[in-house]
Coordinates of C-alpha atoms in Angstrom, one line a residue:
X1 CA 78.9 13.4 58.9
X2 CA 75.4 11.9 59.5
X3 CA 74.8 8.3 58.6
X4 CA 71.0 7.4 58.3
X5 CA 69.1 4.5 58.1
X6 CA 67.0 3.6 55.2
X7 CA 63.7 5.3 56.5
X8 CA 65.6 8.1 57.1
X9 CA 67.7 7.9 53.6
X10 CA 64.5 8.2 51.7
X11 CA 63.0 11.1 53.5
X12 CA 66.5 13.2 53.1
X13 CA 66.6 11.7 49.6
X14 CA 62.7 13.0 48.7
X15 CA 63.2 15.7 50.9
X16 CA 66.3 17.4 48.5
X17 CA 64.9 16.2 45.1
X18 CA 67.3 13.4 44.8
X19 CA 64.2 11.0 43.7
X20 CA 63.5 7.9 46.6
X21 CA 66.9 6.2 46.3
X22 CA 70.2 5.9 44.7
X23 CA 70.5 3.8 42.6
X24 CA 72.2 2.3 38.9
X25 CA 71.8 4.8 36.3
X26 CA 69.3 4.7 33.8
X27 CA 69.9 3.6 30.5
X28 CA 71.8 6.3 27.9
X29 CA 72.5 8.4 30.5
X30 CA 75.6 7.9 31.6
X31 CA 79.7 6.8 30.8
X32 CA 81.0 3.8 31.8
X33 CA 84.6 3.3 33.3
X34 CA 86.2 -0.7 34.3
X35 CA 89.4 -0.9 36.6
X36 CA 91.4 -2.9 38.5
X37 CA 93.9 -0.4 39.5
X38 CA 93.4 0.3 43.6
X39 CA 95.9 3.6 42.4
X40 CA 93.3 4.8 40.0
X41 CA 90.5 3.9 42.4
X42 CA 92.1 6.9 44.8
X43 CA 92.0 9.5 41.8
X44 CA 88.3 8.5 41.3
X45 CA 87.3 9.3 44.9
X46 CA 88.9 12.5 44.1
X47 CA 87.1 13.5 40.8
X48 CA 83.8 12.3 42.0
X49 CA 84.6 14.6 45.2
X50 CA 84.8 17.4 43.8
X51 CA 82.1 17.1 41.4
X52 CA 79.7 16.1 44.1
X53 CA 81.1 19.2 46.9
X54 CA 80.7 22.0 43.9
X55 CA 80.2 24.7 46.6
X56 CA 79.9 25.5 50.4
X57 CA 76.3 25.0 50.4
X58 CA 76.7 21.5 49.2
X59 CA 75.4 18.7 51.2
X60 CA 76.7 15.2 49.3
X61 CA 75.6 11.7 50.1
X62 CA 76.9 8.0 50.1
X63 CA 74.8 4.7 49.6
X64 CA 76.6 2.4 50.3
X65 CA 75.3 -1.3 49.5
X66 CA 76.2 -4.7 48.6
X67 CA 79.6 -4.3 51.2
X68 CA 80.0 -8.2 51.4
X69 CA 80.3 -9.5 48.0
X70 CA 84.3 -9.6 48.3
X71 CA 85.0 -10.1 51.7
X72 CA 88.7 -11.0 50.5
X73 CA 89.5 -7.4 48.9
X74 CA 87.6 -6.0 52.0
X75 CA 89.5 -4.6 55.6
X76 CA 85.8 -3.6 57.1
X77 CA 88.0 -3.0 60.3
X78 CA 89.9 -0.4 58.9
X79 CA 85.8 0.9 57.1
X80 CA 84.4 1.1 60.8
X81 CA 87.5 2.3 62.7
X82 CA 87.3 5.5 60.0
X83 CA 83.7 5.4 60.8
X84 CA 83.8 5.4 64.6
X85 CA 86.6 7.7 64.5
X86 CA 84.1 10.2 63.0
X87 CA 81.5 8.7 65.3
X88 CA 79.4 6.2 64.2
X89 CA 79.4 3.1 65.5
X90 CA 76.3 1.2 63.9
X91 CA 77.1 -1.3 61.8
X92 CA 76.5 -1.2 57.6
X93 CA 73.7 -3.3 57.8
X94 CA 72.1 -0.7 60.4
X95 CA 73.4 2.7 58.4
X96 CA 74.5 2.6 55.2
X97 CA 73.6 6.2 54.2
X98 CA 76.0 8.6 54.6
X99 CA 75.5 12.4 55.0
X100 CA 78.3 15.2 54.2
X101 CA 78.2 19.0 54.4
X102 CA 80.6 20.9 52.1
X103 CA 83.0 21.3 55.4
X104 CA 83.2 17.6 55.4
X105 CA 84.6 17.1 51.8
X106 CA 87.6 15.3 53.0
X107 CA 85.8 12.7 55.0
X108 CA 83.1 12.0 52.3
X109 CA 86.3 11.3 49.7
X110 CA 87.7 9.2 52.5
X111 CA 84.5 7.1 53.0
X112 CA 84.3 6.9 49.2
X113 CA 88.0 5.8 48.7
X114 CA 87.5 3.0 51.6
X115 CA 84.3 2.0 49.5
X116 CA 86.5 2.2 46.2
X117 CA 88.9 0.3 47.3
X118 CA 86.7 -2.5 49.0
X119 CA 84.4 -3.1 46.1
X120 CA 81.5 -2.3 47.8
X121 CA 78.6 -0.6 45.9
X122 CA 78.6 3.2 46.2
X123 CA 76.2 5.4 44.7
X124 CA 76.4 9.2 45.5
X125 CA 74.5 12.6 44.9
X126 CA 74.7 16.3 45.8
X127 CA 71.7 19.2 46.1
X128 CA 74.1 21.6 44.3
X129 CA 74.9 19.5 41.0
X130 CA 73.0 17.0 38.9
X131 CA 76.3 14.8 38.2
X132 CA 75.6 11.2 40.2
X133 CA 77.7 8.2 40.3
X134 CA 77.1 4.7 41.0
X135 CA 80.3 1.9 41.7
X136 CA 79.7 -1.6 41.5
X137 CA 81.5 -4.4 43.2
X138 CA 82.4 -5.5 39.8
X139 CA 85.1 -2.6 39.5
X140 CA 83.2 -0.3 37.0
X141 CA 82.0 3.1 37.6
X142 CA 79.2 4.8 35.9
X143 CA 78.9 8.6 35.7
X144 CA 76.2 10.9 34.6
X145 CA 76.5 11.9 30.9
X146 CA 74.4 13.9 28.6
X147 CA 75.6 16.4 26.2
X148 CA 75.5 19.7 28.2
X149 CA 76.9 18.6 31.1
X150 CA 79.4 21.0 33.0
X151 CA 81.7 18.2 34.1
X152 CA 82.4 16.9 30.8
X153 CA 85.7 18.2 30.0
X154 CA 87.0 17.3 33.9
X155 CA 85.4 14.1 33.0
X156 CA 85.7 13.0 29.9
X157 CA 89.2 11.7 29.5
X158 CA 88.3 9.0 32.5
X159 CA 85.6 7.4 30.8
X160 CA 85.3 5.3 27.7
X161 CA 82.1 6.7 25.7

């Protein structure tokens, strides 16, 4: 895992077509899903997972922003203990941008389940897949939707049209 800053986010970003940063999703392009359930939170970081890591050559990324809306639904000691333990000790505020190789799947859905769970804003991309996602703090998920997408019928039955 690499965890840039936000010069360094948008060169990466620019530098693998991902546009300049991650952000909401437009308009029309994308399904919308609301929950309160910390259960279903975990199954989330698992679909989005393994529609971001589609193949070894994968390299998926986490934004993470807007950490300290809830501070009451928030551990950010059990957050940066996960992150020093895989060796990053700058803060949020410092490094919010969070780089994963395919061999790293497990610790990207780990850093997005934390994120979930915490109701921070997460946004996150690949370079193998066009699906994106973006979680607000305000427990609802949007995904990337258009008619021919692949991930569709993995994704369908999670979120409302």
């Amino acid at each position: 895992m690499q965890v840039l800053n936000p010069e360094d986010a948008k060169r990466f970003l620019i530098a693998n077509n991902l546009g300049e940063h991650l952000t909401r999703l437009a308009p029309d392009t994308f399904r919308t899903e609301v929950t309160k359930d910390v259960g279903r939170r975990c199954a989330y970081a698992n679909m989005l997972t393994n529609h971001l890591v589609t193949s070894e050559s994968a390299i998926a990324c986490l934004d993470i922003t807007d950490w300290d809306v809830w501070p009451s639904a928030q551990n950010l000691d059990l957050f940066y203990s996960y992150r020093r333990y895989l060796g990053e000790h700058r803060s949020l505020k410092d490094a919010h941008f969070h780089v994963f190789t395919a061999a790293e799947a497990n610790e990207f859905r780990n850093i997005l389940h934390l994120g979930l769970i915490s109701l921070f804003d997460v946004a996150g991309a690949s370079t193998t897949t066009d699906f994106r996602f973006y979680a607000s703090h305000d427990e609802w998920i949007q995904v990337a939707w258009h008619e021919d997408v692949e991930w569709r019928e993995t994704t369908e039955w999670f979120f409302a049209p």
